[in-house]
């Protein structure tokens, strides 16, 4: 969630901590102290910035300029910061990037994974681990082939008019021209990948790995060829994976058709309900539930399939049939329905195919042969009506399978394909989670992972495309493909094997199909590092990787397959952690789509709000849960960017000049990392440094647990709530209102110390603005992104937290009273602070802070252990046990005028309340008006009554001061 500015929380006052004698009205409205600096700005920039002209200082720029982001990014890359650095030792931290499709352009899903992965890699890089983030793209077989086919079609050329070699050459040309779009856009998000190791799934090395994997699996008996039911795309003329099929609810019809019982009377028939009547030519049985008494007498008999010239099929009983759906009678067409296919395999039923690969009906359909499937549906229904075999047609919402790429309706179809036997591979992947070798975050996805692997089906890995990894299988000319084929790593190797078996004159040809894109992606964590060459330095240093981060929607299609393949080919689980993020939805929780017009473009967002605001907004989600993204959240976090910038501006305007080397030596030497240095600090400084040390510990723990949303919120709350709203304001008493040079120098040291550590903690989330601010300060020896992470376990003075909280409660109480009595912002008022001796001892030392932040007249702030003489004419504040304050009423308002104003206001409020009560006392209103209207009036009356009571108490208090 985006975080709102926390001023209302900071300035509000609980009833237990802020009680005023004779005046219980508590209000939290209060004006915030001004940010405006009070002395002329000094102009200086960091050495790195001045030398490279890369960075802009807050001293110069009013706000952070988003156009600088690309310049900063190029500077990082040119310095080699994205490459793993072994100088500080430590185990490598490695993330393989989920390779986006080479055809893709940046969307919010990409922005999410880039943000989260970059947070991880920047954090562990700063922690000193050699960090490697491997980027790359996927050749995206179907998507890329479609793009190029459309491009050629615009030129009047069809793929079938070309040879395979000519077409693939065109695709490579397209890839070289447009294939870098997505990676350039990913750079725009600040991704600190090692681009020198960028990979493409059709690179020579990765292609060699794919062939090796196929050969090894085949040699082990885990790859086989056969004709089975697959998802078929008639337009693309290829099998497609489950992931490439999207189901949409669309209006359609449910057709009710008579199936006569063979040997029965005219009244002996069974009515089936189907959404696809054209598949009846492929029926091999009629099924009913064995408990359905309506059809018990027909089980074991034969039914006549309509319009098939009397073809008979058995009537069977199976518990799979839902007696509540339709008529409770199911036609079994295993050649065209996945569920029917499994029933047929279980019962040993034959399989009929009525459809050609282009979506037209074949000869099995008789007179309907050659018709398009949808055309045949209409013609068939018309003929059923004419032959009195049609019962009725009802409107029905269909769950239509459509191609993710082409949008056409997918057809379940029997086709000869290559498959991987998955069960033995899945068993090892299950054990990896069971024995703790692999941790899935969030843990609830373990159940989904386990369920899928436990019920896994064999994987169809062949695709009838021209773009992709050609299946390394060669056939013998003149021999049957199913019986005589050779699996080899190269054509030369295949020919040598064929000649050895069939003689020197043998001729071979390669299988025309390519492998499923997910097959090559399953090898990604190790093929990108050099496998199968185990001597490669990258493979030895960086495999297994550390974290695989991706969307939860591809847990089975990609993540589980990588685990299976990694264990199979390397003997190791390919990563230790799987971190799954959710989908990004619009502000109303709807999926983003062009149809709804609610798509938020990351590049447009970056232009308007900056990369840092976008990244910070995306990071605030919870692992595995969908995130609702809104303009309001982006606007809020853009304000956070500006707040950081303004804080940097304030510091730079109040620090020694860069030329004052000795002052900077002292300032930078103060690290407050010892008990002694902390104890010497005044209360506000001790409090904020202690808070920082607590923050470092909390944030580091959150980073280590991958609780990025928690880390972001913790940093945000401390920076805005504690540092900016309280300490920066308190520091002005040292910088502007004190002649004590040591106090000013201490405040400067604390400001720099706290702010530079905030920048370090925040850098993984908001890399650009934090780096720019870091470089704006002089004497920076390193870029922020390679600066060591703050040390944990630093000393803390917990007593200072309690003491400063007391001071804050007192300030809030005074602010609330000022707001309650509408005291002019510029007016300074008197106050008597009453406390025990030990409390007075530390509160009185911060008289300047109290006066500045409460807008008191510092000359008329008194500290005493007993109530003042004019207590009865003062507003009494109880800030905490042992700490109170009295504010003379006459200092704040003209009491007589205030009594008149409140009396007039009370009269108006009473009239409004009486009108509400009259409505509620009217039976016609209470009985006839809608319930929500009546409830609303009751709530208004209750609120009005409470306000009247408070106003009366306040009025009585004012009148008592007049009489006194």
PDB file of C-alpha atoms in Angstrom, residues 138-396:
ATOM      1  CA  UNK A 138      13.197 -15.983 -24.247  1.00  0.00           C
ATOM      2  CA  UNK A 139      12.798 -16.715 -27.969  1.00  0.00           C
ATOM      3  CA  UNK A 140       9.029 -17.166 -27.369  1.00  0.00           C
ATOM      4  CA  UNK A 141       8.365 -19.592 -30.211  1.00  0.00           C
ATOM      5  CA  UNK A 142       4.691 -18.968 -30.917  1.00  0.00           C
ATOM      6  CA  UNK A 143       4.649 -15.247 -30.099  1.00  0.00           C
ATOM      7  CA  UNK A 144       7.700 -14.417 -32.215  1.00  0.00           C
ATOM      8  CA  UNK A 145       6.606 -16.529 -35.174  1.00  0.00           C
ATOM      9  CA  UNK A 146       3.207 -14.797 -35.095  1.00  0.00           C
ATOM     10  CA  UNK A 147       4.798 -11.338 -35.061  1.00  0.00           C
ATOM     11  CA  UNK A 148       6.990 -12.108 -38.052  1.00  0.00           C
ATOM     12  CA  UNK A 149       4.166 -13.810 -39.962  1.00  0.00           C
ATOM     13  CA  UNK A 150       2.030 -10.691 -39.484  1.00  0.00           C
ATOM     14  CA  UNK A 151       4.911  -8.502 -40.640  1.00  0.00           C
ATOM     15  CA  UNK A 152       5.314 -10.621 -43.768  1.00  0.00           C
ATOM     16  CA  UNK A 153       1.556 -10.673 -44.367  1.00  0.00           C
ATOM     17  CA  UNK A 154       1.598  -6.870 -44.457  1.00  0.00           C
ATOM     18  CA  UNK A 155       4.072  -7.249 -47.335  1.00  0.00           C
ATOM     19  CA  UNK A 156       1.802  -9.779 -49.046  1.00  0.00           C
ATOM     20  CA  UNK A 157       4.001 -12.779 -48.176  1.00  0.00           C
ATOM     21  CA  UNK A 158       2.895 -15.993 -46.455  1.00  0.00           C
ATOM     22  CA  UNK A 159       5.195 -18.173 -44.390  1.00  0.00           C
ATOM     23  CA  UNK A 160       4.249 -21.166 -46.536  1.00  0.00           C
ATOM     24  CA  UNK A 161       5.537 -19.310 -49.596  1.00  0.00           C
ATOM     25  CA  UNK A 162       9.032 -19.486 -48.102  1.00  0.00           C
ATOM     26  CA  UNK A 163      11.420 -22.244 -47.147  1.00  0.00           C
ATOM     27  CA  UNK A 164      12.059 -22.874 -43.472  1.00  0.00           C
ATOM     28  CA  UNK A 165      15.550 -21.428 -43.776  1.00  0.00           C
ATOM     29  CA  UNK A 166      14.263 -18.257 -45.461  1.00  0.00           C
ATOM     30  CA  UNK A 167      11.622 -17.755 -42.796  1.00  0.00           C
ATOM     31  CA  UNK A 168      13.963 -18.279 -39.842  1.00  0.00           C
ATOM     32  CA  UNK A 169      16.405 -15.853 -41.422  1.00  0.00           C
ATOM     33  CA  UNK A 170      13.616 -13.253 -41.447  1.00  0.00           C
ATOM     34  CA  UNK A 171      12.901 -13.958 -37.774  1.00  0.00           C
ATOM     35  CA  UNK A 172      16.564 -13.497 -36.852  1.00  0.00           C
ATOM     36  CA  UNK A 173      16.578 -10.211 -38.758  1.00  0.00           C
ATOM     37  CA  UNK A 174      13.514  -9.098 -36.795  1.00  0.00           C
ATOM     38  CA  UNK A 175      15.141 -10.174 -33.534  1.00  0.00           C
ATOM     39  CA  UNK A 176      18.312  -8.203 -34.245  1.00  0.00           C
ATOM     40  CA  UNK A 177      16.256  -5.103 -35.027  1.00  0.00           C
ATOM     41  CA  UNK A 178      13.538  -5.214 -32.366  1.00  0.00           C
ATOM     42  CA  UNK A 179      14.595  -7.889 -29.885  1.00  0.00           C
ATOM     43  CA  UNK A 180      16.338  -5.501 -27.514  1.00  0.00           C
ATOM     44  CA  UNK A 181      13.278  -3.391 -26.765  1.00  0.00           C
ATOM     45  CA  UNK A 182      12.268  -5.195 -23.592  1.00  0.00           C
ATOM     46  CA  UNK A 183      15.787  -5.302 -22.120  1.00  0.00           C
ATOM     47  CA  UNK A 184      16.280  -1.583 -22.737  1.00  0.00           C
ATOM     48  CA  UNK A 185      13.002  -0.921 -20.948  1.00  0.00           C
ATOM     49  CA  UNK A 186      14.063  -3.134 -18.047  1.00  0.00           C
ATOM     50  CA  UNK A 187      17.185  -0.982 -17.738  1.00  0.00           C
ATOM     51  CA  UNK A 188      14.855   2.010 -17.324  1.00  0.00           C
ATOM     52  CA  UNK A 189      13.567   0.430 -14.108  1.00  0.00           C
ATOM     53  CA  UNK A 190      17.064   0.493 -12.610  1.00  0.00           C
ATOM     54  CA  UNK A 191      17.789  -3.227 -12.956  1.00  0.00           C
ATOM     55  CA  UNK A 192      21.384  -3.745 -11.808  1.00  0.00           C
ATOM     56  CA  UNK A 193      21.890  -6.879 -13.924  1.00  0.00           C
ATOM     57  CA  UNK A 194      25.256  -7.957 -15.237  1.00  0.00           C
ATOM     58  CA  UNK A 195      24.473  -7.176 -18.875  1.00  0.00           C
ATOM     59  CA  UNK A 196      27.816  -8.619 -19.971  1.00  0.00           C
ATOM     60  CA  UNK A 197      26.255 -12.008 -19.160  1.00  0.00           C
ATOM     61  CA  UNK A 198      22.988 -11.367 -20.974  1.00  0.00           C
ATOM     62  CA  UNK A 199      21.592 -14.547 -22.529  1.00  0.00           C
ATOM     63  CA  UNK A 200      19.050 -15.473 -25.209  1.00  0.00           C
ATOM     64  CA  UNK A 201      17.459 -18.911 -25.231  1.00  0.00           C
ATOM     65  CA  UNK A 202      18.556 -19.489 -28.843  1.00  0.00           C
ATOM     66  CA  UNK A 203      22.181 -18.531 -28.171  1.00  0.00           C
ATOM     67  CA  UNK A 204      24.625 -21.187 -29.336  1.00  0.00           C
ATOM     68  CA  UNK A 205      25.557 -22.197 -25.784  1.00  0.00           C
ATOM     69  CA  UNK A 206      21.958 -22.440 -24.589  1.00  0.00           C
ATOM     70  CA  UNK A 207      20.904 -24.302 -27.728  1.00  0.00           C
ATOM     71  CA  UNK A 208      23.661 -26.837 -27.089  1.00  0.00           C
ATOM     72  CA  UNK A 209      22.317 -27.293 -23.557  1.00  0.00           C
ATOM     73  CA  UNK A 210      18.801 -27.923 -24.898  1.00  0.00           C
ATOM     74  CA  UNK A 211      20.013 -30.621 -27.281  1.00  0.00           C
ATOM     75  CA  UNK A 212      22.088 -32.224 -24.539  1.00  0.00           C
ATOM     76  CA  UNK A 213      19.096 -32.298 -22.192  1.00  0.00           C
ATOM     77  CA  UNK A 214      16.876 -33.911 -24.837  1.00  0.00           C
ATOM     78  CA  UNK A 215      19.469 -36.567 -25.657  1.00  0.00           C
ATOM     79  CA  UNK A 216      20.094 -37.432 -22.011  1.00  0.00           C
ATOM     80  CA  UNK A 217      16.386 -37.697 -21.194  1.00  0.00           C
ATOM     81  CA  UNK A 218      15.794 -39.861 -24.258  1.00  0.00           C
ATOM     82  CA  UNK A 219      18.746 -42.104 -23.483  1.00  0.00           C
ATOM     83  CA  UNK A 220      17.278 -42.566 -20.014  1.00  0.00           C
ATOM     84  CA  UNK A 221      13.918 -43.578 -21.480  1.00  0.00           C
ATOM     85  CA  UNK A 222      12.135 -40.445 -20.263  1.00  0.00           C
ATOM     86  CA  UNK A 223      11.255 -39.051 -23.712  1.00  0.00           C
ATOM     87  CA  UNK A 224       8.870 -40.872 -26.018  1.00  0.00           C
ATOM     88  CA  UNK A 225       6.728 -40.227 -29.091  1.00  0.00           C
ATOM     89  CA  UNK A 226       3.024 -40.995 -29.347  1.00  0.00           C
ATOM     90  CA  UNK A 227      -0.429 -39.859 -30.438  1.00  0.00           C
ATOM     91  CA  UNK A 228      -2.366 -38.323 -27.570  1.00  0.00           C
ATOM     92  CA  UNK A 229      -4.900 -35.579 -26.903  1.00  0.00           C
ATOM     93  CA  UNK A 230      -3.320 -32.123 -26.879  1.00  0.00           C
ATOM     94  CA  UNK A 231      -4.412 -28.495 -27.036  1.00  0.00           C
ATOM     95  CA  UNK A 232      -4.386 -27.659 -30.735  1.00  0.00           C
ATOM     96  CA  UNK A 233      -4.337 -24.251 -32.380  1.00  0.00           C
ATOM     97  CA  UNK A 234      -5.970 -24.544 -35.842  1.00  0.00           C
ATOM     98  CA  UNK A 235      -4.669 -21.166 -37.017  1.00  0.00           C
ATOM     99  CA  UNK A 236      -1.128 -21.657 -35.722  1.00  0.00           C
ATOM    100  CA  UNK A 237      -1.189 -25.328 -36.723  1.00  0.00           C
ATOM    101  CA  UNK A 238       0.599 -26.419 -33.566  1.00  0.00           C
ATOM    102  CA  UNK A 239       0.077 -27.937 -30.168  1.00  0.00           C
ATOM    103  CA  UNK A 240       0.136 -25.358 -27.384  1.00  0.00           C
ATOM    104  CA  UNK A 241       0.862 -25.718 -23.690  1.00  0.00           C
ATOM    105  CA  UNK A 242      -1.697 -25.329 -20.931  1.00  0.00           C
ATOM    106  CA  UNK A 243      -0.151 -21.961 -20.083  1.00  0.00           C
ATOM    107  CA  UNK A 244      -0.893 -20.678 -23.580  1.00  0.00           C
ATOM    108  CA  UNK A 245      -4.596 -21.429 -23.203  1.00  0.00           C
ATOM    109  CA  UNK A 246      -6.770 -18.814 -21.523  1.00  0.00           C
ATOM    110  CA  UNK A 247     -10.369 -19.515 -20.566  1.00  0.00           C
ATOM    111  CA  UNK A 248     -12.997 -16.828 -20.972  1.00  0.00           C
ATOM    112  CA  UNK A 249     -16.689 -16.851 -20.125  1.00  0.00           C
ATOM    113  CA  UNK A 250     -18.682 -16.157 -23.276  1.00  0.00           C
ATOM    114  CA  UNK A 251     -22.353 -16.410 -24.279  1.00  0.00           C
ATOM    115  CA  UNK A 252     -23.242 -19.573 -26.170  1.00  0.00           C
ATOM    116  CA  UNK A 253     -25.792 -22.366 -26.367  1.00  0.00           C
ATOM    117  CA  UNK A 254     -26.521 -25.691 -24.753  1.00  0.00           C
ATOM    118  CA  UNK A 255     -27.927 -28.101 -27.325  1.00  0.00           C
ATOM    119  CA  UNK A 256     -30.292 -30.901 -26.229  1.00  0.00           C
ATOM    120  CA  UNK A 257     -30.244 -33.886 -28.643  1.00  0.00           C
ATOM    121  CA  UNK A 258     -32.094 -37.212 -28.751  1.00  0.00           C
ATOM    122  CA  UNK A 259     -30.044 -40.421 -28.847  1.00  0.00           C
ATOM    123  CA  UNK A 260     -32.389 -43.323 -29.604  1.00  0.00           C
ATOM    124  CA  UNK A 261     -31.896 -46.609 -27.756  1.00  0.00           C
ATOM    125  CA  UNK A 262     -31.203 -49.415 -30.209  1.00  0.00           C
ATOM    126  CA  UNK A 263     -33.927 -52.058 -30.282  1.00  0.00           C
ATOM    127  CA  UNK A 264     -36.314 -49.874 -28.294  1.00  0.00           C
ATOM    128  CA  UNK A 265     -39.567 -48.173 -29.136  1.00  0.00           C
ATOM    129  CA  UNK A 266     -39.937 -44.653 -30.508  1.00  0.00           C
ATOM    130  CA  UNK A 267     -40.187 -43.446 -26.905  1.00  0.00           C
ATOM    131  CA  UNK A 268     -36.931 -45.112 -25.866  1.00  0.00           C
ATOM    132  CA  UNK A 269     -34.332 -42.376 -26.211  1.00  0.00           C
ATOM    133  CA  UNK A 270     -31.869 -40.495 -24.047  1.00  0.00           C
ATOM    134  CA  UNK A 271     -31.422 -36.743 -24.265  1.00  0.00           C
ATOM    135  CA  UNK A 272     -27.913 -35.392 -23.970  1.00  0.00           C
ATOM    136  CA  UNK A 273     -26.914 -31.755 -23.478  1.00  0.00           C
ATOM    137  CA  UNK A 274     -23.766 -30.536 -25.223  1.00  0.00           C
ATOM    138  CA  UNK A 275     -22.158 -27.247 -26.122  1.00  0.00           C
ATOM    139  CA  UNK A 276     -20.361 -28.780 -29.130  1.00  0.00           C
ATOM    140  CA  UNK A 277     -22.804 -30.897 -31.184  1.00  0.00           C
ATOM    141  CA  UNK A 278     -20.325 -31.142 -34.104  1.00  0.00           C
ATOM    142  CA  UNK A 279     -18.249 -33.593 -32.062  1.00  0.00           C
ATOM    143  CA  UNK A 280     -21.050 -36.186 -31.895  1.00  0.00           C
ATOM    144  CA  UNK A 281     -19.477 -37.941 -34.906  1.00  0.00           C
ATOM    145  CA  UNK A 282     -16.573 -38.783 -32.552  1.00  0.00           C
ATOM    146  CA  UNK A 283     -18.839 -40.267 -29.833  1.00  0.00           C
ATOM    147  CA  UNK A 284     -17.737 -43.701 -28.618  1.00  0.00           C
ATOM    148  CA  UNK A 285     -20.142 -44.133 -25.689  1.00  0.00           C
ATOM    149  CA  UNK A 286     -23.039 -42.610 -23.749  1.00  0.00           C
ATOM    150  CA  UNK A 287     -22.505 -42.437 -19.967  1.00  0.00           C
ATOM    151  CA  UNK A 288     -24.801 -41.983 -16.968  1.00  0.00           C
ATOM    152  CA  UNK A 289     -24.192 -42.027 -13.238  1.00  0.00           C
ATOM    153  CA  UNK A 290     -24.711 -45.536 -11.775  1.00  0.00           C
ATOM    154  CA  UNK A 291     -26.906 -44.029  -9.020  1.00  0.00           C
ATOM    155  CA  UNK A 292     -29.217 -42.301 -11.516  1.00  0.00           C
ATOM    156  CA  UNK A 293     -32.403 -44.385 -11.521  1.00  0.00           C
ATOM    157  CA  UNK A 294     -33.809 -42.514 -14.542  1.00  0.00           C
ATOM    158  CA  UNK A 295     -31.533 -44.378 -16.913  1.00  0.00           C
ATOM    159  CA  UNK A 296     -30.785 -47.632 -15.063  1.00  0.00           C
ATOM    160  CA  UNK A 297     -32.811 -49.701 -17.561  1.00  0.00           C
ATOM    161  CA  UNK A 298     -30.630 -48.521 -20.458  1.00  0.00           C
ATOM    162  CA  UNK A 299     -27.201 -49.265 -19.000  1.00  0.00           C
ATOM    163  CA  UNK A 300     -25.584 -52.055 -20.992  1.00  0.00           C
ATOM    164  CA  UNK A 301     -27.616 -51.371 -24.121  1.00  0.00           C
ATOM    165  CA  UNK A 302     -26.612 -49.447 -27.271  1.00  0.00           C
ATOM    166  CA  UNK A 303     -27.484 -45.931 -28.386  1.00  0.00           C
ATOM    167  CA  UNK A 304     -27.707 -44.714 -31.977  1.00  0.00           C
ATOM    168  CA  UNK A 305     -25.578 -41.654 -32.684  1.00  0.00           C
ATOM    169  CA  UNK A 306     -27.750 -39.134 -34.628  1.00  0.00           C
ATOM    170  CA  UNK A 307     -26.999 -38.410 -38.299  1.00  0.00           C
ATOM    171  CA  UNK A 308     -24.387 -41.198 -38.544  1.00  0.00           C
ATOM    172  CA  UNK A 309     -26.412 -43.665 -40.594  1.00  0.00           C
ATOM    173  CA  UNK A 310     -27.128 -45.763 -37.506  1.00  0.00           C
ATOM    174  CA  UNK A 311     -23.735 -46.040 -35.809  1.00  0.00           C
ATOM    175  CA  UNK A 312     -24.156 -47.683 -32.382  1.00  0.00           C
ATOM    176  CA  UNK A 313     -22.272 -46.871 -29.167  1.00  0.00           C
ATOM    177  CA  UNK A 314     -22.554 -48.520 -25.720  1.00  0.00           C
ATOM    178  CA  UNK A 315     -24.500 -46.986 -22.838  1.00  0.00           C
ATOM    179  CA  UNK A 316     -22.262 -47.209 -19.775  1.00  0.00           C
ATOM    180  CA  UNK A 317     -22.337 -46.161 -16.106  1.00  0.00           C
ATOM    181  CA  UNK A 318     -19.539 -44.131 -14.550  1.00  0.00           C
ATOM    182  CA  UNK A 319     -19.390 -42.106 -11.323  1.00  0.00           C
ATOM    183  CA  UNK A 320     -17.681 -39.255 -13.160  1.00  0.00           C
ATOM    184  CA  UNK A 321     -21.041 -38.238 -14.680  1.00  0.00           C
ATOM    185  CA  UNK A 322     -22.789 -35.418 -12.820  1.00  0.00           C
ATOM    186  CA  UNK A 323     -26.514 -36.267 -12.738  1.00  0.00           C
ATOM    187  CA  UNK A 324     -27.287 -32.577 -12.015  1.00  0.00           C
ATOM    188  CA  UNK A 325     -25.685 -31.201 -15.177  1.00  0.00           C
ATOM    189  CA  UNK A 326     -27.953 -30.944 -18.196  1.00  0.00           C
ATOM    190  CA  UNK A 327     -29.954 -34.128 -18.431  1.00  0.00           C
ATOM    191  CA  UNK A 328     -27.507 -36.292 -16.511  1.00  0.00           C
ATOM    192  CA  UNK A 329     -26.468 -38.039 -19.764  1.00  0.00           C
ATOM    193  CA  UNK A 330     -22.933 -37.519 -21.082  1.00  0.00           C
ATOM    194  CA  UNK A 331     -21.685 -38.170 -24.607  1.00  0.00           C
ATOM    195  CA  UNK A 332     -18.129 -39.533 -24.536  1.00  0.00           C
ATOM    196  CA  UNK A 333     -15.997 -38.007 -27.324  1.00  0.00           C
ATOM    197  CA  UNK A 334     -12.433 -38.783 -26.174  1.00  0.00           C
ATOM    198  CA  UNK A 335     -10.862 -37.406 -29.345  1.00  0.00           C
ATOM    199  CA  UNK A 336     -12.154 -33.912 -28.544  1.00  0.00           C
ATOM    200  CA  UNK A 337     -12.476 -33.499 -24.788  1.00  0.00           C
ATOM    201  CA  UNK A 338      -9.804 -33.876 -22.109  1.00  0.00           C
ATOM    202  CA  UNK A 339     -12.145 -35.333 -19.486  1.00  0.00           C
ATOM    203  CA  UNK A 340     -13.688 -37.771 -21.991  1.00  0.00           C
ATOM    204  CA  UNK A 341     -10.178 -38.752 -23.029  1.00  0.00           C
ATOM    205  CA  UNK A 342      -9.260 -39.808 -19.498  1.00  0.00           C
ATOM    206  CA  UNK A 343     -12.531 -41.772 -19.136  1.00  0.00           C
ATOM    207  CA  UNK A 344     -11.845 -43.557 -22.411  1.00  0.00           C
ATOM    208  CA  UNK A 345      -8.281 -44.418 -21.335  1.00  0.00           C
ATOM    209  CA  UNK A 346      -9.588 -45.723 -18.010  1.00  0.00           C
ATOM    210  CA  UNK A 347     -12.348 -47.833 -19.579  1.00  0.00           C
ATOM    211  CA  UNK A 348     -10.474 -48.936 -22.688  1.00  0.00           C
ATOM    212  CA  UNK A 349     -12.826 -47.162 -25.097  1.00  0.00           C
ATOM    213  CA  UNK A 350     -11.729 -46.432 -28.678  1.00  0.00           C
ATOM    214  CA  UNK A 351     -10.828 -42.883 -29.758  1.00  0.00           C
ATOM    215  CA  UNK A 352     -12.279 -41.213 -32.826  1.00  0.00           C
ATOM    216  CA  UNK A 353     -11.090 -37.965 -34.363  1.00  0.00           C
ATOM    217  CA  UNK A 354     -13.597 -35.977 -36.410  1.00  0.00           C
ATOM    218  CA  UNK A 355     -11.468 -32.897 -37.034  1.00  0.00           C
ATOM    219  CA  UNK A 356      -8.661 -31.860 -39.346  1.00  0.00           C
ATOM    220  CA  UNK A 357      -5.792 -29.765 -38.025  1.00  0.00           C
ATOM    221  CA  UNK A 358      -7.175 -26.636 -39.673  1.00  0.00           C
ATOM    222  CA  UNK A 359     -10.448 -26.835 -37.709  1.00  0.00           C
ATOM    223  CA  UNK A 360     -12.546 -28.380 -40.468  1.00  0.00           C
ATOM    224  CA  UNK A 361     -14.363 -31.707 -40.085  1.00  0.00           C
ATOM    225  CA  UNK A 362     -12.819 -34.802 -41.683  1.00  0.00           C
ATOM    226  CA  UNK A 363     -14.328 -37.818 -43.476  1.00  0.00           C
ATOM    227  CA  UNK A 364     -15.641 -39.297 -40.208  1.00  0.00           C
ATOM    228  CA  UNK A 365     -18.272 -36.523 -40.329  1.00  0.00           C
ATOM    229  CA  UNK A 366     -19.746 -37.828 -43.577  1.00  0.00           C
ATOM    230  CA  UNK A 367     -21.635 -35.128 -45.488  1.00  0.00           C
ATOM    231  CA  UNK A 368     -20.262 -32.476 -43.134  1.00  0.00           C
ATOM    232  CA  UNK A 369     -16.685 -33.270 -44.152  1.00  0.00           C
ATOM    233  CA  UNK A 370     -14.695 -30.160 -45.119  1.00  0.00           C
ATOM    234  CA  UNK A 371     -16.957 -27.754 -43.196  1.00  0.00           C
ATOM    235  CA  UNK A 372     -15.469 -25.389 -40.627  1.00  0.00           C
ATOM    236  CA  UNK A 373     -16.266 -26.572 -37.094  1.00  0.00           C
ATOM    237  CA  UNK A 374     -18.536 -23.621 -36.312  1.00  0.00           C
ATOM    238  CA  UNK A 375     -20.252 -23.728 -39.689  1.00  0.00           C
ATOM    239  CA  UNK A 376     -20.844 -27.467 -39.198  1.00  0.00           C
ATOM    240  CA  UNK A 377     -22.361 -26.776 -35.770  1.00  0.00           C
ATOM    241  CA  UNK A 378     -25.098 -24.588 -37.256  1.00  0.00           C
ATOM    242  CA  UNK A 379     -25.783 -26.920 -40.183  1.00  0.00           C
ATOM    243  CA  UNK A 380     -25.876 -29.955 -37.891  1.00  0.00           C
ATOM    244  CA  UNK A 381     -28.390 -28.350 -35.539  1.00  0.00           C
ATOM    245  CA  UNK A 382     -30.586 -27.408 -38.452  1.00  0.00           C
ATOM    246  CA  UNK A 383     -30.574 -31.022 -39.658  1.00  0.00           C
ATOM    247  CA  UNK A 384     -31.319 -32.323 -36.162  1.00  0.00           C
ATOM    248  CA  UNK A 385     -34.337 -30.052 -35.978  1.00  0.00           C
ATOM    249  CA  UNK A 386     -35.483 -31.249 -39.397  1.00  0.00           C
ATOM    250  CA  UNK A 387     -35.165 -34.948 -38.390  1.00  0.00           C
ATOM    251  CA  UNK A 388     -36.957 -34.370 -35.081  1.00  0.00           C
ATOM    252  CA  UNK A 389     -33.832 -35.290 -33.089  1.00  0.00           C
ATOM    253  CA  UNK A 390     -33.389 -31.798 -31.680  1.00  0.00           C
ATOM    254  CA  UNK A 391     -35.098 -31.256 -28.329  1.00  0.00           C
ATOM    255  CA  UNK A 392     -34.242 -27.632 -27.564  1.00  0.00           C
ATOM    256  CA  UNK A 393     -31.476 -25.013 -27.550  1.00  0.00           C
ATOM    257  CA  UNK A 394     -30.830 -22.876 -24.470  1.00  0.00           C
ATOM    258  CA  UNK A 395     -28.638 -19.849 -23.879  1.00  0.00           C
ATOM    259  CA  UNK A 396     -25.618 -20.912 -21.855  1.00  0.00           C
TER     260      UNK A 396
END
